[in-house]
Coordinates of C-alpha atoms and ligand atoms in Angstrom, one line a residue:
X1 CA 5.3 15.6 -4.4
X2 CA 8.0 17.9 -2.4
X3 CA 6.9 21.4 -3.1
X4 CA 10.2 22.4 -5.0
X5 CA 10.4 20.0 -7.2
X6 CA 6.6 20.4 -8.0
X7 CA 7.3 24.0 -8.7
X8 CA 10.4 23.5 -10.7
X9 CA 8.1 21.2 -12.9
X10 CA 5.8 24.3 -13.2
X11 CA 8.4 26.4 -14.5
X12 CA 9.8 24.3 -16.7
X13 CA 6.0 23.7 -17.8
X14 CA 5.4 27.4 -18.6
X15 CA 8.5 27.8 -19.8
X16 CA 9.2 24.9 -22.7
X17 CA 5.5 24.2 -22.6
X18 CA 4.0 21.0 -21.9
X19 CA 6.4 19.0 -25.2
X20 CA 8.7 19.5 -27.7
X21 CA 6.8 18.0 -30.7
X22 CA 9.9 16.1 -31.5
X23 CA 12.5 13.8 -31.5
X24 CA 15.8 14.4 -29.5
X25 CA 18.1 14.6 -33.2
X26 CA 15.2 17.4 -34.6
X27 CA 14.1 19.6 -32.4
X28 CA 13.5 18.1 -29.7
X29 CA 16.9 19.2 -27.3
X30 CA 16.3 22.0 -24.9
X31 CA 19.5 23.5 -22.4
X32 CA 17.3 21.6 -19.5
X33 CA 18.0 18.1 -20.9
X34 CA 21.8 18.8 -21.8
X35 CA 21.6 20.4 -17.9
X36 CA 19.9 17.1 -16.7
X37 CA 22.5 14.8 -19.0
X38 CA 24.8 16.6 -17.3
X39 CA 23.8 16.4 -13.4
X40 CA 23.4 13.1 -13.8
X41 CA 27.2 12.1 -15.5
X42 CA 28.2 14.4 -12.4
X43 CA 26.4 12.4 -10.2
X44 CA 27.6 8.8 -10.9
X45 CA 30.5 10.0 -12.0
X46 CA 30.4 9.4 -15.2
X47 CA 31.8 10.7 -18.5
X48 CA 28.3 11.6 -20.5
X49 CA 24.5 10.3 -20.0
X50 CA 22.0 10.0 -23.0
X51 CA 18.3 10.5 -21.6
X52 CA 15.6 8.4 -22.5
X53 CA 11.6 8.5 -22.3
X54 CA 11.6 5.6 -19.6
X55 CA 14.5 3.2 -18.4
X56 CA 12.6 0.8 -20.2
X57 CA 13.6 2.6 -23.3
X58 CA 17.7 2.4 -22.2
X59 CA 17.2 -0.8 -21.6
X60 CA 15.6 -2.1 -24.9
X61 CA 17.8 0.6 -26.8
X62 CA 21.5 -0.3 -25.5
X63 CA 21.8 -4.5 -25.9
X64 CA 21.8 -4.2 -30.0
X65 CA 24.0 -1.6 -30.5
X66 CA 26.9 -3.1 -28.6
X67 CA 26.5 -6.9 -29.1
X68 CA 27.0 -8.5 -32.5
X69 CA 26.7 -12.1 -32.8
X70 CA 30.4 -12.4 -31.9
X71 CA 29.2 -11.2 -28.8
X72 CA 27.8 -13.2 -25.1
X73 CA 25.4 -11.4 -22.8
X74 CA 25.8 -13.6 -18.7
X75 CA 22.5 -12.3 -17.9
X76 CA 20.7 -13.2 -13.8
X77 CA 17.9 -14.9 -14.1
X78 CA 15.6 -12.5 -12.3
X79 CA 16.7 -9.7 -14.3
X80 CA 14.2 -7.0 -15.0
X81 CA 11.6 -7.5 -17.5
X82 CA 12.7 -4.6 -19.6
X83 CA 16.4 -6.0 -19.7
X84 CA 15.0 -9.3 -20.7
X85 CA 13.4 -8.2 -24.0
X86 CA 16.8 -5.7 -24.7
X87 CA 18.5 -8.8 -24.3
X88 CA 15.9 -10.5 -27.0
X89 CA 16.9 -7.7 -29.9
X90 CA 20.4 -8.0 -29.7
X91 CA 22.2 -11.1 -31.7
X92 CA 24.5 -12.4 -29.1
X93 CA 24.9 -15.0 -27.6
X94 CA 22.6 -15.5 -24.7
X95 CA 23.5 -17.1 -21.0
X96 CA 20.8 -17.3 -18.7
X97 CA 23.2 -17.5 -15.5
X98 CA 21.3 -18.5 -12.2
X99 CA 19.8 -16.3 -9.4
X100 CA 23.1 -14.0 -7.8
X101 CA 25.3 -18.0 -8.3
X102 CA 28.5 -16.9 -9.3
X103 CA 29.7 -19.9 -10.1
X104 CA 27.3 -20.5 -12.5
X105 CA 28.2 -17.2 -13.9
X106 CA 31.5 -17.8 -13.6
X107 CA 31.2 -21.5 -15.6
X108 CA 29.2 -20.1 -18.1
X109 CA 32.4 -17.1 -18.9
X110 CA 34.4 -19.6 -19.1
X111 CA 32.9 -22.2 -22.3
X112 CA 32.6 -18.5 -23.7
X113 CA 35.8 -17.5 -26.4
X114 CA 33.3 -14.2 -27.3
X115 CA 34.5 -11.1 -28.6
X116 CA 32.7 -9.2 -26.2
X117 CA 31.1 -10.8 -22.9
X118 CA 28.8 -8.4 -21.1
X119 CA 27.3 -9.6 -17.5
X120 CA 24.1 -7.6 -16.8
X121 CA 22.7 -7.5 -13.7
X122 CA 19.9 -5.3 -11.7
X123 CA 21.8 -3.9 -9.0
X124 CA 18.8 -4.5 -6.0
X125 CA 16.4 -6.4 -7.0
X126 CA 12.6 -5.3 -8.2
X127 CA 10.7 -7.8 -6.5
X128 CA 12.6 -9.4 -3.6
X129 CA 14.9 -6.2 -2.6
X130 CA 18.0 -8.8 -2.1
X131 CA 20.9 -7.3 -3.8
X132 CA 23.5 -8.2 -6.4
X133 CA 27.3 -9.1 -5.4
X134 CA 28.8 -6.6 -7.5
X135 CA 32.2 -6.8 -6.3
X136 CA 32.7 -11.2 -7.3
X137 CA 31.0 -9.5 -10.5
X138 CA 33.3 -7.6 -11.4
X139 CA 36.6 -9.6 -9.8
X140 CA 35.1 -12.1 -12.6
X141 CA 34.7 -9.0 -15.5
X142 CA 38.2 -8.6 -14.5
X143 CA 39.3 -12.4 -14.4
X144 CA 37.1 -12.9 -17.6
X145 CA 37.8 -9.6 -19.4
X146 CA 33.9 -8.5 -19.5
X147 CA 32.3 -5.3 -19.0
X148 CA 29.7 -4.8 -16.6
X149 CA 25.8 -3.8 -16.3
X150 CA 23.9 -2.7 -13.8
X151 CA 20.6 -1.3 -14.1
X152 CA 20.0 0.8 -11.0
X153 CA 16.3 1.7 -10.9
X154 CA 15.8 -0.1 -7.5
X155 CA 19.0 1.7 -5.4
X156 CA 19.8 5.3 -7.1
X157 CA 19.1 7.5 -5.4
X158 CA 18.7 6.1 -2.2
X159 CA 21.2 3.0 -1.8
X160 CA 24.8 3.6 -0.7
X161 CA 25.6 6.1 1.9
X162 CA 24.8 9.1 -0.7
X163 CA 22.2 7.0 -2.8
X164 CA 24.6 6.8 -6.1
X165 CA 23.8 3.0 -5.7
X166 CA 25.2 -0.5 -5.7
X167 CA 28.1 0.5 -6.7
X168 CA 28.8 2.5 -3.6
X169 CA 27.7 0.6 -2.0
X170 CA 29.9 -1.5 -2.0
X171 CA 32.5 0.9 -2.5
X172 CA 33.7 -0.4 -5.7
X173 CA 34.2 3.3 -7.5
X174 CA 33.8 3.4 -10.9
X175 CA 34.2 -0.5 -11.7
X176 CA 31.8 -0.8 -13.3
X177 CA 31.2 0.2 -17.7
X178 CA 28.1 1.3 -17.6
X179 CA 24.6 1.7 -16.0
X180 CA 20.9 2.0 -16.8
X181 CA 18.8 3.7 -14.4
X182 CA 15.1 5.5 -13.7
X183 CA 14.2 8.9 -12.8
X184 CA 10.9 7.6 -12.1
X185 CA 11.6 6.8 -8.6
X186 CA 14.0 8.8 -6.4
X187 CA 14.9 10.9 -9.2
X188 CA 11.1 13.0 -9.3
X189 CA 9.4 10.1 -9.7
X190 CA 7.5 11.1 -12.8
X191 CA 9.4 9.0 -16.0
X192 CA 12.5 8.8 -18.3
X193 CA 15.7 6.6 -18.2
X194 CA 19.3 6.6 -19.0
X195 CA 22.7 4.8 -19.8
X196 CA 25.3 7.2 -18.2
X197 CA 28.6 5.8 -18.6
X198 CA 31.9 6.4 -21.2
X199 CA 31.9 9.1 -24.0
X200 CA 32.5 6.7 -26.6
X201 CA 29.3 4.3 -25.6
X202 CA 26.9 7.2 -25.3
X203 CA 28.1 8.6 -28.2
X204 CA 27.1 5.4 -30.2
X205 CA 24.2 5.4 -28.6
X206 CA 22.9 9.4 -30.1
X207 CA 23.6 8.0 -33.7
X208 CA 22.0 4.3 -33.2
X209 CA 19.7 3.6 -30.2
X210 CA 16.2 2.9 -31.8
X211 CA 13.9 4.4 -29.0
X212 CA 16.1 7.6 -28.4
X213 CA 15.8 8.1 -32.0
X214 CA 12.8 7.1 -32.5
X215 CA 10.2 8.6 -29.7
X216 CA 9.0 11.9 -28.0
X217 CA 12.4 13.3 -26.3
X218 CA 11.6 13.6 -22.4
X219 CA 8.6 15.9 -21.8
X220 CA 10.2 19.5 -20.0
X221 CA 8.0 19.6 -17.1
X222 CA 9.7 16.0 -16.2
X223 CA 13.0 16.9 -16.9
X224 CA 12.2 20.5 -15.3
X225 CA 11.4 18.4 -11.7
X226 CA 14.0 15.6 -12.1
X227 CA 16.8 18.6 -12.2
X228 CA 15.6 20.3 -9.6
X229 CA 16.1 16.6 -7.2
X230 CA 19.2 16.3 -8.4
X231 CA 20.3 19.8 -8.3
X232 CA 18.7 21.2 -5.2
X233 CA 16.3 18.9 -3.2
X234 CA 18.7 15.9 -3.6
X235 CA 20.1 16.1 -0.2
X236 CA 17.1 17.1 1.0
X237 CA 15.1 14.6 -0.7
X238 CA 17.9 11.5 -0.1
X239 CA 18.5 13.0 3.4
X240 CA 15.1 12.7 4.2
X241 CA 14.2 9.2 2.9
X242 CA 17.0 7.5 4.1
X243 CA 16.8 8.8 7.5
X244 CA 12.6 7.3 7.4
X245 CA 13.6 4.2 5.8
X246 CA 16.5 4.1 9.0
X247 CA 14.4 5.5 11.8
X248 CA 11.6 2.3 10.5
X249 CA 14.1 0.0 10.6
X250 CA 15.0 0.5 13.8
X251 CA 11.7 0.4 15.1
X252 CA 9.6 -1.8 13.0
X253 CA 9.0 -5.3 13.8
X254 CA 7.8 -5.4 9.2
X255 CA 12.1 -5.5 8.9
X256 CA 12.7 -8.8 7.3
X257 CA 10.0 -10.2 8.3
X258 CA 8.0 -12.4 5.6
X259 CA 5.1 -14.6 6.0
X260 CA 5.3 -18.0 4.8
X261 CA 2.7 -19.3 2.1
X262 CA 2.0 -22.8 1.5
X263 CA 0.4 -22.9 -1.4
X264 CA 1.0 -20.3 -3.1
X265 CA -1.9 -19.2 -4.9
X266 CA -1.9 -15.8 -6.5
X267 CA -5.6 -15.0 -5.4
X268 CA -4.3 -15.2 -1.7
X269 CA -2.1 -12.3 -2.1
X270 CA -4.7 -10.2 -3.9
X271 CA -7.3 -11.3 -1.6
X272 CA -5.3 -10.1 1.4
X273 CA -3.7 -7.1 -0.2
X274 CA -8.2 -5.8 -0.9
X275 CA -8.3 -6.4 2.7
X276 CA -5.5 -4.4 3.5
X277 CA -7.1 -1.8 0.8
X278 CA -10.6 -2.2 2.9
X279 CA -8.7 -0.7 6.0
X280 CA -7.4 2.4 4.1
X281 CA -3.5 0.6 3.3
X282 CA -2.3 0.6 0.3
X283 CA -0.8 -2.4 -0.3
X284 CA -0.7 -4.7 -4.2
X285 CA -0.9 -8.0 -4.5
X286 CA 1.5 -8.8 -7.6
X287 CA 1.4 -12.7 -9.4
X288 CA 3.6 -13.8 -12.4
X289 CA 4.2 -12.8 -14.8
X290 CA 5.4 -9.5 -13.1
X291 CA 7.5 -12.6 -10.4
X292 CA 8.3 -16.2 -11.5
X293 CA 4.9 -18.3 -11.3
X294 CA 4.7 -19.6 -8.1
X295 CA 6.2 -16.8 -6.1
X296 CA 3.3 -14.1 -5.9
X297 CA 3.6 -11.3 -3.3
X298 CA 2.2 -8.1 -1.4
X299 CA 4.7 -5.3 -2.2
X300 CA 4.5 -2.8 0.2
X301 CA 5.7 1.1 -0.6
X302 CA 7.4 2.9 2.5
X303 CA 8.0 6.3 2.1
X304 CA 9.8 9.4 4.1
X305 CA 6.7 10.6 4.8
X306 CA 4.9 7.6 6.7
X307 CA 4.9 8.3 10.6
X308 CA 6.0 4.9 12.7
X309 CA 2.1 4.4 14.2
X310 CA 1.7 3.8 9.7
X311 CA 3.9 1.1 10.3
X312 CA 2.7 -0.3 13.1
X313 CA -1.0 0.2 12.1
X314 CA 0.3 -1.4 8.6
X315 CA 2.3 -4.6 10.8
X316 CA -1.0 -5.0 13.0
X317 CA -3.6 -5.3 9.7
X318 CA -0.6 -7.5 8.1
X319 CA -0.7 -10.1 11.4
X320 CA -4.7 -10.2 12.0
X321 CA -5.4 -10.8 7.8
X322 CA -2.6 -12.9 7.9
X323 CA -4.2 -15.2 10.4
X324 CA -7.6 -14.9 9.1
X325 CA -6.5 -16.2 5.7
X326 CA -4.1 -18.6 7.5
X327 CA -0.9 -17.6 6.1
X328 CA 0.3 -17.2 10.0
X329 CA -0.4 -18.5 13.6
Ligands
PLP401 N1 14.7 -1.3 -14.4 C1 13.9 -1.9 -13.5 C2 15.0 -2.7 -12.3 C3 13.1 -1.3 -12.9 O1 12.4 -2.1 -11.8 C4 11.5 -1.1 -13.5 C5 10.8 -0.4 -13.3 O2 10.2 -0.7 -12.5 C6 12.6 -0.4 -15.0 C7 14.0 -1.2 -15.4 C8 12.3 0.5 -16.1 O3 12.0 1.6 -15.5 P1 11.0 2.4 -16.4 O4 9.7 2.8 -15.2 O5 11.7 4.6 -16.2 O6 10.7 2.4 -17.1

């Protein structure tokens, strides 16, 4: 909603129209698409980038191109649904390691004599907000000659010192081989996804990746907005955001606070969220299949435009409603 971002979207709409009525390789590529791919490559310090209509598509389109039946993929059990679906589409042997469990990952890597080994993980996990042990993953990748793939949807633009994500957070300096991420969160919030990495991989995806080849290119207004975020507005928006979160973390009692829910009924999450909504606080109850069975929860989405008073009011409302539903004392 930043005025500069909205303006850039309008300008792209005026100049290029609502859409290009085409996939990228026919007549769906304009200068702004190449500009955005370049901006993203620079942002992550990678050779090249390929845009998709969403990160779901980016995840759906990568594994079957990279891995054949002689290969193996090692995937964290809590990876995002789109990674799981992407892996399903490939013919590689599939290993699912216990969430963030490096012993389990290592024993699975040890047991495999696959041609290419690929470790796939979320950088920041989408439902728990916890962070993958990326330095250990990179060490294991070196030890067993594996590639590292990280989905950075919940990190790009705000995690790490300058928003470059999990790799930057750990100071790993380009040890990750492939990054997939979204424009649908911090980088504009509209839609779009990408793979960024070595140019040989990106060239291969441009030739073969099915969601890229067989789906319309990202609409110009969306590209215009994302370009604006990645260029001029980026530091402003990120600064604003991280400063906001920093302030919230410093001052608010909501930090790391979880309410235990012994019976874990998904109905409870929905009912509590509805009561919050009745008070004008927009939070949403999540249950299976978005999270595993028995792990229902309420998602609270905070932005830099929230005030301390908003946060305090939310915490207070959670306390009162939690008591009413006998979730907290
Ligand atoms: N990967 C992760 C970890 C996500 O959280 C999401 C979206 O929520 C996606 C991929 C899909 O991104 P997109 O909305 O761009 O399809």
